[in-house]
XYZ file of N, CA and C in Angstrom:
735
model
N 33.064 -2.104 -21.953
C 33.885 -1.571 -23.036
C 33.435 -2.122 -24.384
N 33.201 -3.438 -24.443
C 32.784 -4.024 -25.712
C 31.386 -3.572 -26.092
N 30.541 -3.322 -25.113
C 29.209 -2.810 -25.430
C 29.313 -1.430 -26.064
N 30.200 -0.602 -25.550
C 30.384 0.727 -26.124
C 30.967 0.634 -27.524
N 31.905 -0.299 -27.729
C 32.463 -0.477 -29.064
C 31.391 -0.910 -30.038
N 30.524 -1.807 -29.614
C 29.449 -2.257 -30.485
C 28.537 -1.098 -30.851
N 28.284 -0.232 -29.911
C 27.448 0.930 -30.198
C 28.107 1.822 -31.232
N 29.434 1.962 -31.154
C 30.147 2.758 -32.146
C 30.025 2.138 -33.526
N 30.160 0.817 -33.602
C 30.012 0.132 -34.888
C 28.605 0.335 -35.433
N 27.619 0.281 -34.565
C 26.251 0.543 -35.001
C 26.115 1.963 -35.525
N 26.874 2.869 -34.955
C 26.846 4.243 -35.456
C 27.414 4.326 -36.860
N 28.544 3.617 -37.087
C 29.190 3.665 -38.396
C 28.327 3.046 -39.486
N 27.615 2.020 -39.137
C 26.815 1.300 -40.118
C 25.317 1.471 -39.836
N 24.974 2.597 -39.244
C 23.596 2.803 -38.842
C 22.635 2.982 -39.986
N 23.126 3.380 -41.156
C 22.229 3.626 -42.282
C 21.471 2.367 -42.683
N 22.200 1.247 -42.735
C 21.542 -0.005 -43.097
C 20.506 -0.401 -42.055
N 20.835 -0.170 -40.797
C 19.922 -0.571 -39.732
C 18.638 0.241 -39.778
N 18.740 1.545 -39.939
C 17.551 2.371 -39.968
C 16.728 2.103 -41.217
N 17.427 1.799 -42.321
C 16.699 1.500 -43.557
C 15.900 0.217 -43.424
N 16.445 -0.730 -42.663
C 15.761 -2.008 -42.497
C 14.670 -1.957 -41.436
N 14.610 -0.847 -40.709
C 13.594 -0.709 -39.689
C 13.923 -1.409 -38.398
N 15.186 -1.870 -38.243
C 15.547 -2.588 -37.035
C 15.807 -1.672 -35.859
N 16.188 -0.425 -36.125
C 16.492 0.503 -35.063
C 15.679 1.782 -35.263
N 14.407 1.802 -34.916
C 13.610 3.005 -35.130
C 14.097 4.132 -34.245
N 14.281 5.316 -34.836
C 14.773 6.453 -34.072
C 13.727 6.942 -33.095
N 12.475 7.049 -33.545
C 11.404 7.561 -32.700
C 10.202 6.644 -32.846
N 9.630 6.251 -31.719
C 8.425 5.443 -31.754
C 7.240 6.301 -31.317
N 6.109 6.115 -32.001
C 4.900 6.887 -31.728
C 3.946 6.007 -30.928
N 3.527 6.507 -29.775
C 2.638 5.757 -28.887
C 1.357 6.559 -28.703
N 0.205 5.906 -28.946
C -1.086 6.576 -28.779
C -1.487 6.564 -27.316
N -1.927 7.729 -26.804
C -2.367 7.786 -25.411
C -3.885 7.622 -25.339
N -4.408 7.615 -24.147
C -5.827 7.354 -23.958
C -6.737 8.489 -24.393
N -6.196 9.672 -24.622
C -6.999 10.834 -24.992
C -7.048 11.073 -26.496
N -6.586 10.125 -27.242
C -6.582 10.280 -28.686
C -5.363 11.001 -29.226
N -4.442 11.377 -28.354
C -3.216 12.037 -28.802
C -2.098 11.040 -29.014
N -0.932 11.559 -29.258
C 0.235 10.726 -29.509
C 1.420 11.251 -28.715
N 2.291 10.337 -28.295
C 3.531 10.703 -27.626
C 4.689 10.044 -28.363
N 5.825 10.688 -28.308
C 6.987 10.227 -29.050
C 8.067 9.787 -28.059
N 8.614 8.591 -28.284
C 9.608 8.019 -27.385
C 10.894 7.756 -28.153
N 12.004 8.238 -27.615
C 13.303 8.014 -28.233
C 13.744 6.572 -28.011
N 14.179 5.915 -29.070
C 14.599 4.522 -28.971
C 15.825 4.401 -28.087
N 15.887 3.305 -27.318
C 17.022 3.092 -26.426
C 18.312 2.921 -27.213
N 18.205 2.361 -28.438
C 19.403 2.207 -29.254
C 19.990 3.564 -29.637
N 19.104 4.503 -29.989
C 19.579 5.831 -30.346
C 20.217 6.513 -29.141
N 19.645 6.295 -27.971
C 20.217 6.857 -26.758
C 21.609 6.305 -26.508
N 21.791 5.025 -26.746
C 23.113 4.424 -26.591
C 24.091 4.967 -27.618
N 23.610 5.186 -28.845
C 24.474 5.745 -29.872
C 24.959 7.133 -29.480
N 24.072 7.943 -28.960
C 24.453 9.287 -28.555
C 25.427 9.247 -27.377
N 25.207 8.319 -26.463
C 26.109 8.188 -25.314
C 27.494 7.734 -25.743
N 27.550 6.859 -26.740
C 28.838 6.316 -27.180
C 29.729 7.382 -27.788
N 29.146 8.444 -28.309
C 29.958 9.500 -28.917
C 30.901 10.137 -27.906
N 30.535 10.128 -26.644
C 31.378 10.751 -25.628
C 32.624 9.934 -25.320
N 32.566 8.627 -25.548
C 33.716 7.767 -25.266
C 34.414 7.315 -26.549
N 33.972 7.807 -27.695
C 34.585 7.398 -28.955
C 36.077 7.730 -29.016
N 36.526 8.925 -28.599
C 37.980 9.187 -28.631
C 38.784 8.190 -27.808
N 38.273 7.812 -26.642
C 38.989 6.848 -25.802
C 39.070 5.482 -26.482
N 37.995 5.078 -27.151
C 38.006 3.792 -27.855
C 38.996 3.815 -29.011
N 39.048 4.918 -29.737
C 39.985 5.030 -30.859
C 41.424 4.959 -30.367
N 41.720 5.636 -29.263
C 43.077 5.638 -28.736
C 43.483 4.274 -28.176
N 42.561 3.596 -27.508
C 42.919 2.402 -26.750
C 42.803 1.110 -27.538
N 42.018 1.070 -28.617
C 41.711 -0.214 -29.239
C 41.925 -0.231 -30.746
N 42.592 0.778 -31.290
C 42.852 0.818 -32.725
C 44.323 1.132 -32.978
N 44.645 1.317 -34.238
C 46.027 1.606 -34.638
C 46.381 3.074 -34.519
N 45.481 3.905 -33.997
C 45.695 5.354 -33.991
C 46.927 5.741 -33.187
N 47.141 5.109 -32.031
C 48.243 5.501 -31.154
C 49.591 5.359 -31.843
N 49.827 4.223 -32.478
C 51.102 4.013 -33.163
C 51.297 5.038 -34.277
N 50.260 5.301 -35.031
C 50.383 6.184 -36.185
C 50.693 7.614 -35.757
N 49.957 8.141 -34.786
C 50.143 9.536 -34.401
C 51.499 9.750 -33.747
N 52.003 8.755 -33.007
C 53.317 8.896 -32.384
C 54.413 8.910 -33.441
N 54.315 8.016 -34.423
C 55.325 7.980 -35.489
C 55.314 9.282 -36.283
N 54.147 9.797 -36.592
C 54.070 11.054 -37.341
C 54.626 12.220 -36.521
N 54.405 12.218 -35.227
C 54.943 13.280 -34.375
C 56.462 13.200 -34.299
N 57.006 11.986 -34.181
C 58.468 11.832 -34.170
C 59.057 12.245 -35.505
N 58.370 11.949 -36.589
C 58.836 12.362 -37.915
C 58.946 13.879 -38.001
N 57.944 14.577 -37.514
C 57.993 16.044 -37.540
C 59.147 16.559 -36.691
N 59.391 15.915 -35.558
C 60.500 16.325 -34.707
C 61.836 16.058 -35.391
N 61.936 14.908 -36.089
C 63.185 14.570 -36.775
C 63.475 15.543 -37.910
N 62.439 15.969 -38.613
C 62.625 16.935 -39.692
C 63.003 18.312 -39.162
N 62.606 18.611 -37.932
C 62.913 19.910 -37.357
C 62.065 21.020 -37.920
N 60.834 20.691 -38.325
C 59.964 21.690 -38.942
C 58.991 22.323 -37.949
N 59.268 22.196 -36.650
C 58.443 22.815 -35.597
C 56.995 22.364 -35.711
N 56.097 23.256 -36.117
C 54.667 22.962 -36.182
C 54.182 22.699 -37.603
N 55.063 22.211 -38.458
C 54.699 21.898 -39.835
C 55.036 20.442 -40.126
N 54.050 19.623 -40.481
C 52.604 19.897 -40.594
C 51.979 20.182 -39.223
N 50.928 20.978 -39.194
C 50.288 21.299 -37.911
C 49.616 20.077 -37.301
N 49.268 20.203 -36.032
C 48.660 19.077 -35.316
C 47.370 18.599 -35.967
N 46.574 19.545 -36.490
C 45.310 19.170 -37.111
C 45.532 18.266 -38.314
N 46.583 18.552 -39.081
C 46.880 17.738 -40.263
C 47.339 16.343 -39.847
N 48.220 16.280 -38.856
C 48.700 14.977 -38.391
C 47.569 14.123 -37.844
N 46.675 14.732 -37.071
C 45.547 13.984 -36.516
C 44.615 13.520 -37.625
N 44.387 14.374 -38.625
C 43.541 13.975 -39.749
C 44.129 12.806 -40.519
N 45.436 12.881 -40.791
C 46.098 11.769 -41.487
C 46.026 10.496 -40.650
N 46.263 10.620 -39.351
C 46.230 9.453 -38.474
C 44.833 8.845 -38.410
N 43.805 9.683 -38.368
C 42.434 9.165 -38.289
C 42.049 8.392 -39.541
N 42.321 8.958 -40.714
C 41.927 8.278 -41.946
C 42.800 7.061 -42.219
N 44.069 7.110 -41.821
C 44.902 5.924 -41.958
C 44.451 4.834 -40.992
N 43.996 5.248 -39.811
C 43.428 4.285 -38.864
C 42.180 3.624 -39.436
N 41.319 4.431 -40.053
C 40.118 3.868 -40.673
C 40.482 2.898 -41.788
N 41.515 3.204 -42.551
C 41.964 2.313 -43.625
C 42.486 0.994 -43.051
N 43.273 1.064 -41.983
C 43.852 -0.135 -41.395
C 42.792 -0.981 -40.694
N 41.851 -0.315 -40.027
C 40.832 -1.030 -39.264
C 39.636 -1.449 -40.117
N 39.613 -1.078 -41.385
C 38.463 -1.393 -42.245
C 38.147 -2.891 -42.281
N 39.141 -3.792 -42.449
C 38.789 -5.223 -42.442
C 38.149 -5.674 -41.133
N 38.620 -5.139 -40.015
C 38.046 -5.510 -38.726
C 36.618 -5.001 -38.608
N 36.388 -3.748 -39.002
C 35.046 -3.183 -38.928
C 34.080 -3.906 -39.862
N 34.559 -4.267 -41.044
C 33.702 -5.003 -41.977
C 33.340 -6.376 -41.423
N 34.294 -7.029 -40.756
C 33.998 -8.336 -40.167
C 32.998 -8.197 -39.022
N 33.146 -7.159 -38.204
C 32.186 -6.920 -37.128
C 30.807 -6.639 -37.701
N 30.763 -5.871 -38.773
C 29.480 -5.552 -39.389
C 28.803 -6.793 -39.943
N 29.604 -7.676 -40.565
C 29.029 -8.872 -41.175
C 28.623 -9.916 -40.141
N 29.391 -10.045 -39.060
C 29.157 -11.124 -38.106
C 28.319 -10.702 -36.903
N 28.194 -9.406 -36.672
C 27.477 -8.963 -35.475
C 26.339 -8.007 -35.797
N 26.631 -6.940 -36.531
C 25.616 -5.901 -36.742
C 24.485 -6.398 -37.625
N 24.828 -6.971 -38.768
C 23.780 -7.436 -39.684
C 22.885 -8.514 -39.057
N 23.452 -9.538 -38.397
C 22.558 -10.511 -37.734
C 21.702 -9.870 -36.642
N 22.218 -8.868 -35.950
C 21.431 -8.216 -34.914
C 20.269 -7.427 -35.508
N 20.546 -6.725 -36.596
C 19.488 -5.968 -37.262
C 18.423 -6.912 -37.818
N 18.866 -8.076 -38.306
C 17.926 -9.052 -38.847
C 17.180 -9.820 -37.762
N 17.520 -9.586 -36.502
C 16.848 -10.261 -35.404
C 17.341 -11.660 -35.139
N 18.521 -12.002 -35.665
C 19.044 -13.357 -35.498
C 19.855 -13.510 -34.216
N 20.323 -12.401 -33.637
C 21.143 -12.451 -32.436
C 20.571 -11.529 -31.374
N 20.747 -11.943 -30.133
C 20.419 -11.074 -29.011
C 21.594 -10.126 -28.760
N 21.343 -9.119 -27.933
C 22.373 -8.102 -27.741
C 23.630 -8.688 -27.104
N 23.479 -9.579 -26.125
C 24.640 -10.193 -25.491
C 25.430 -11.040 -26.480
N 24.731 -11.711 -27.379
C 25.420 -12.496 -28.401
C 26.148 -11.596 -29.393
N 25.593 -10.426 -29.641
C 26.250 -9.485 -30.547
C 27.553 -8.998 -29.943
N 27.557 -8.753 -28.640
C 28.778 -8.310 -27.971
C 29.890 -9.341 -28.140
N 29.560 -10.607 -27.965
C 30.555 -11.671 -28.128
C 31.034 -11.764 -29.571
N 30.097 -11.681 -30.518
C 30.474 -11.776 -31.930
C 31.315 -10.586 -32.371
N 31.004 -9.400 -31.849
C 31.753 -8.204 -32.241
C 33.133 -8.159 -31.609
N 33.287 -8.752 -30.446
C 34.573 -8.699 -29.749
C 35.616 -9.611 -30.376
N 35.190 -10.644 -31.084
C 36.142 -11.610 -31.626
C 37.101 -11.012 -32.650
N 36.634 -10.305 -33.691
C 37.591 -9.718 -34.647
C 38.510 -8.686 -34.004
N 37.961 -7.877 -33.116
C 38.787 -6.859 -32.463
C 39.812 -7.495 -31.542
N 39.407 -8.556 -30.851
C 40.345 -9.261 -29.980
C 41.488 -9.863 -30.793
N 41.165 -10.449 -31.952
C 42.200 -11.035 -32.798
C 43.176 -9.970 -33.289
N 42.650 -8.798 -33.638
C 43.522 -7.713 -34.099
C 44.468 -7.271 -32.989
N 43.934 -7.061 -31.791
C 44.774 -6.573 -30.692
C 45.776 -7.632 -30.237
N 45.355 -8.885 -30.208
C 46.275 -9.949 -29.809
C 47.433 -10.084 -30.784
N 47.161 -9.858 -32.078
C 48.223 -9.963 -33.080
C 49.272 -8.867 -32.911
N 48.898 -7.731 -32.306
C 49.820 -6.621 -32.122
C 50.388 -6.540 -30.710
N 49.964 -7.420 -29.820
C 50.383 -7.364 -28.418
C 51.516 -8.348 -28.171
N 52.546 -7.877 -27.533
C 53.672 -8.738 -27.188
C 53.312 -9.631 -26.000
N 53.811 -10.847 -26.046
C 53.556 -11.777 -24.946
C 54.184 -11.279 -23.649
N 55.335 -10.599 -23.755
C 55.996 -10.100 -22.551
C 55.145 -9.039 -21.852
N 54.519 -8.161 -22.633
C 53.656 -7.137 -22.043
C 52.411 -7.763 -21.421
N 51.860 -8.757 -22.100
C 50.695 -9.449 -21.565
C 51.042 -10.185 -20.274
N 52.223 -10.816 -20.244
C 52.646 -11.534 -19.041
C 52.929 -10.565 -17.900
N 53.476 -9.401 -18.227
C 53.776 -8.411 -17.188
C 52.504 -7.951 -16.479
N 51.510 -7.562 -17.252
C 50.286 -7.053 -16.651
C 49.469 -8.157 -15.993
N 49.521 -9.359 -16.565
C 48.795 -10.464 -15.921
C 49.422 -10.820 -14.583
N 50.757 -10.663 -14.473
C 51.409 -10.897 -13.200
C 51.063 -9.827 -12.178
N 50.987 -8.574 -12.631
C 50.620 -7.491 -11.720
C 49.186 -7.666 -11.225
N 48.303 -8.045 -12.148
C 46.894 -8.230 -11.793
C 46.632 -9.576 -11.125
N 47.679 -10.419 -11.049
C 47.554 -11.753 -10.446
C 46.450 -12.566 -11.112
N 46.460 -12.505 -12.444
C 45.517 -13.297 -13.229
C 46.065 -14.715 -13.350
N 45.269 -15.731 -13.143
C 45.758 -17.109 -13.284
C 46.172 -17.397 -14.719
N 46.844 -18.528 -14.881
C 47.346 -18.907 -16.204
C 46.224 -18.893 -17.236
N 46.533 -18.282 -18.386
C 45.561 -18.154 -19.475
C 45.811 -19.275 -20.476
N 44.817 -20.109 -20.684
C 44.983 -21.279 -21.548
C 44.967 -20.914 -23.018
N 44.008 -20.111 -23.448
C 43.855 -19.759 -24.857
C 43.721 -18.247 -24.990
N 43.981 -17.693 -26.187
C 43.804 -16.249 -26.389
C 42.392 -15.778 -26.094
N 41.391 -16.637 -26.319
C 40.012 -16.239 -26.065
C 39.744 -16.022 -24.580
N 40.629 -16.556 -23.727
C 40.434 -16.415 -22.287
C 41.029 -15.123 -21.730
N 41.730 -14.360 -22.567
C 42.333 -13.112 -22.096
C 41.232 -12.080 -21.873
N 41.069 -11.566 -20.670
C 40.022 -10.555 -20.439
C 40.377 -9.237 -21.104
N 39.353 -8.514 -21.513
C 39.586 -7.238 -22.185
C 40.264 -6.238 -21.264
N 40.007 -6.324 -19.969
C 40.657 -5.419 -19.024
C 42.157 -5.639 -18.953
N 42.618 -6.805 -19.366
C 44.039 -7.096 -19.428
C 44.595 -6.885 -20.824
N 43.793 -7.204 -21.837
C 44.263 -7.097 -23.213
C 44.459 -5.648 -23.645
N 43.552 -4.767 -23.271
C 43.627 -3.379 -23.737
C 44.886 -2.671 -23.238
N 45.212 -2.683 -21.930
C 46.467 -2.025 -21.525
C 47.705 -2.695 -22.090
N 47.687 -4.016 -22.260
C 48.828 -4.699 -22.874
C 48.995 -4.253 -24.318
N 47.885 -4.108 -25.017
C 47.920 -3.642 -26.405
C 48.479 -2.222 -26.486
N 48.080 -1.350 -25.560
C 48.560 0.036 -25.580
C 50.066 0.086 -25.340
N 50.554 -0.685 -24.375
C 51.995 -0.695 -24.091
C 52.777 -1.199 -25.299
N 52.284 -2.249 -25.939
C 52.960 -2.783 -27.122
C 52.963 -1.768 -28.261
N 51.862 -1.042 -28.428
C 51.792 -0.032 -29.478
C 52.781 1.101 -29.222
N 52.907 1.517 -27.967
C 53.872 2.560 -27.636
C 55.297 2.096 -27.930
N 55.600 0.872 -27.558
C 56.945 0.338 -27.787
C 57.247 0.237 -29.281
N 56.294 -0.261 -30.049
C 56.496 -0.388 -31.496
C 56.641 0.973 -32.149
N 55.842 1.934 -31.717
C 55.913 3.278 -32.300
C 57.275 3.914 -32.053
N 57.831 3.754 -30.864
C 59.140 4.340 -30.574
C 60.253 3.606 -31.315
N 60.095 2.316 -31.538
C 61.087 1.590 -32.331
C 61.108 2.099 -33.769
N 59.926 2.271 -34.355
C 59.858 2.813 -35.719
C 60.407 4.227 -35.751
N 60.057 5.034 -34.739
C 60.555 6.400 -34.694
C 62.064 6.471 -34.569
N 62.669 5.559 -33.807
C 64.124 5.542 -33.665
C 64.807 5.278 -35.007
N 64.326 4.257 -35.720
C 64.917 3.943 -37.022
C 64.718 5.084 -38.016
N 63.596 5.760 -37.915
C 63.305 6.862 -38.828
C 64.147 8.098 -38.513
N 64.550 8.247 -37.263
C 65.279 9.432 -36.813
C 66.738 9.413 -37.265
N 67.303 8.213 -37.468
C 68.739 8.082 -37.708
C 69.221 8.861 -38.936
N 68.589 8.749 -40.136
C 69.104 9.505 -41.291
C 69.130 11.017 -41.054
N 68.105 11.545 -40.403
C 68.065 12.977 -40.149
C 69.099 13.388 -39.106
N 69.367 12.511 -38.158
C 70.396 12.796 -37.161
C 71.780 12.842 -37.805
N 72.014 11.958 -38.764
C 73.296 11.965 -39.468
C 73.486 13.272 -40.219
N 72.449 13.760 -40.861
C 72.541 15.040 -41.577
C 72.874 16.165 -40.604
N 72.230 16.178 -39.438
C 72.523 17.214 -38.438
C 73.977 17.145 -37.981
N 74.498 15.931 -37.772
C 75.882 15.785 -37.332
C 76.857 16.259 -38.398
N 76.588 15.915 -39.644
C 77.478 16.327 -40.729
C 77.474 17.842 -40.873
N 76.312 18.445 -40.848
C 76.234 19.899 -40.982
C 76.925 20.592 -39.819
N 76.731 20.089 -38.608
C 77.383 20.686 -37.446
C 78.901 20.595 -37.546
N 79.394 19.436 -37.996
C 80.847 19.264 -38.135
C 81.419 20.214 -39.177
N 80.722 20.370 -40.289
C 81.196 21.269 -41.343
C 81.207 22.710 -40.853
N 80.174 23.121 -40.160
C 80.120 24.502 -39.662
C 81.220 24.761 -38.635
N 81.492 23.785 -37.761
C 82.554 23.970 -36.780
C 83.916 24.032 -37.436
N 84.144 23.212 -38.465
C 85.433 23.239 -39.164
C 85.647 24.542 -39.917
N 84.560 25.213 -40.304
C 84.653 26.492 -41.000
C 84.653 27.672 -40.031
N 84.558 27.387 -38.750
C 84.572 28.454 -37.770
C 83.266 29.216 -37.664
N 82.198 28.660 -38.207
C 80.897 29.335 -38.180
C 80.058 28.775 -37.030
N 80.579 28.896 -35.828
C 79.910 28.307 -34.680
C 78.693 29.094 -34.234
N 78.569 30.341 -34.646
C 77.423 31.151 -34.266
C 76.207 30.887 -35.143
N 76.403 30.199 -36.263
C 75.308 29.888 -37.176
C 74.616 28.616 -36.724
N 73.291 28.645 -36.616
C 72.534 27.487 -36.152
C 72.608 26.354 -37.166
N 73.050 25.158 -36.741
C 73.082 24.024 -37.677
C 71.697 23.654 -38.210
N 70.659 23.861 -37.395
C 69.306 23.524 -37.827
C 68.889 24.342 -39.037
N 69.351 25.585 -39.112
C 68.990 26.442 -40.235
C 69.562 25.910 -41.540
N 70.738 25.294 -41.477
C 71.381 24.777 -42.679
C 70.911 23.362 -43.003
N 70.695 22.555 -41.970
C 70.355 21.149 -42.216
C 68.902 20.961 -42.641
N 68.026 21.897 -42.295
C 66.612 21.734 -42.622
C 66.367 21.563 -44.118
N 66.925 22.401 -44.994
C 66.680 22.171 -46.433
C 67.182 20.816 -46.923
N 68.326 20.361 -46.383
C 68.856 19.069 -46.806
C 67.949 17.922 -46.341
N 67.428 18.039 -45.143
C 66.523 16.996 -44.645
C 65.226 16.978 -45.444
N 64.714 18.139 -45.766
C 63.503 18.181 -46.581
C 63.758 17.615 -47.972
N 64.922 17.940 -48.542
C 65.249 17.418 -49.867
C 65.380 15.907 -49.835
N 66.042 15.367 -48.805
C 66.169 13.918 -48.681
C 64.807 13.267 -48.538
N 63.956 13.860 -47.720
C 62.639 13.278 -47.478
C 61.799 13.270 -48.750
N 61.912 14.314 -49.542
C 61.136 14.385 -50.778
C 61.696 13.429 -51.825
N 63.027 13.344 -51.916
C 63.637 12.500 -52.942
C 63.326 11.022 -52.731
N 63.231 10.596 -51.500
C 62.948 9.178 -51.231
C 61.448 8.917 -51.128
N 60.635 9.940 -51.436
C 59.177 9.814 -51.334
C 58.801 9.380 -49.916
N 59.217 10.218 -48.971
C 59.123 9.854 -47.570
C 57.717 9.588 -47.071
N 56.742 10.391 -47.510
C 55.377 10.198 -47.007
C 54.820 8.844 -47.425
N 55.101 8.461 -48.671
C 54.633 7.147 -49.126
C 55.311 6.025 -48.346
N 56.611 6.191 -48.048
C 57.321 5.166 -47.295
C 56.785 5.052 -45.871
N 56.544 6.202 -45.227
C 56.061 6.179 -43.845
C 54.667 5.569 -43.772
N 53.760 6.039 -44.634
C 52.398 5.547 -44.608
C 52.362 4.063 -44.978
N 53.109 3.672 -45.990
C 53.143 2.266 -46.389
C 53.720 1.373 -45.308
N 54.768 1.840 -44.641
C 55.380 1.051 -43.560
C 54.429 0.908 -42.382
N 53.745 1.993 -42.032
C 52.808 1.933 -40.916
C 51.657 0.973 -41.213
N 51.096 1.069 -42.421
C 49.989 0.186 -42.775
C 50.429 -1.281 -42.817
N 51.615 -1.511 -43.371
C 52.102 -2.893 -43.482
C 52.495 -3.476 -42.141
N 52.869 -2.630 -41.183
C 53.315 -3.135 -39.886
C 52.201 -3.821 -39.104
N 50.951 -3.600 -39.463
C 49.845 -4.215 -38.752
C 49.434 -5.554 -39.360
N 49.941 -5.862 -40.546
C 49.493 -7.085 -41.203
C 50.686 -7.852 -41.757
N 51.734 -7.972 -40.960
C 52.900 -8.749 -41.369
C 52.941 -10.039 -40.571
C-alpha cells in the first residue's frame, strides 16, 4: 500500500524528477546490428499502474471520505434532491482534499521524493520516509477506541508506540473514525433544517393545508437561511479546520 502511495506522490511531483533526469521515461539501448531499441522505465510502469488504484488510496487514506459524506448530508438536509449534482460535490471534495492534504504531500515530497531523485535514498528507504507524514496524519484523526477494536479483532499484540501500528490496522481504523466524525458533523448540521421543516409542517397543519407538501414551503426558507449565514463558507471552513485542531 505504501509503495503504491509513493508512486502516486511521484506522479504528482513527477515534473521535477523528469527534469532532473532521475526518472527517464524511455531508455535507448543500442543492439548488435547498429540499430536501437527503446525500453520503458520501470518507474514509469509503476506510475501507470498506480493510476488504477488511485481512487482507492484517495478514499482510504485522505480526508475525502469525511468531506464527501458531509456534503451529501448537507444536500439531503436542504432537500434539494440532485442540486448540487454529484459531479459538483465530488469536484469540491477532491479539491478540498488536495487543500487539506497539501502539507502532508509537501512533507512527503521534501523528505522522500527529492532525496530519492537525488540518489540519496534507496526505494525501501523512500517508502519508510514517505509513510511517516501520512501515518502521523491518519493517527491524528483515528480514535483510540476504533484502533483498539480492530487490533482486538486481528489479535494484534500490545502496540508500544504509534510507529508500531501496522498500516493494515491503521487504514481501516482511520476509515471507521472518518465515518463516525462525518456523521457527527452531519447530525449537527441537520438540526437547523429539521427545525424549519417541523415549524412549516405545524403551521400547515394548523391552517388545515394538510394536502400541501411541507417540503415545497420549507425549501425556500432553508435556502434563505443557508445563504444568509454564508453556509458554504461555514461548511468548508469547518471541514478544513476539523483536521488540524
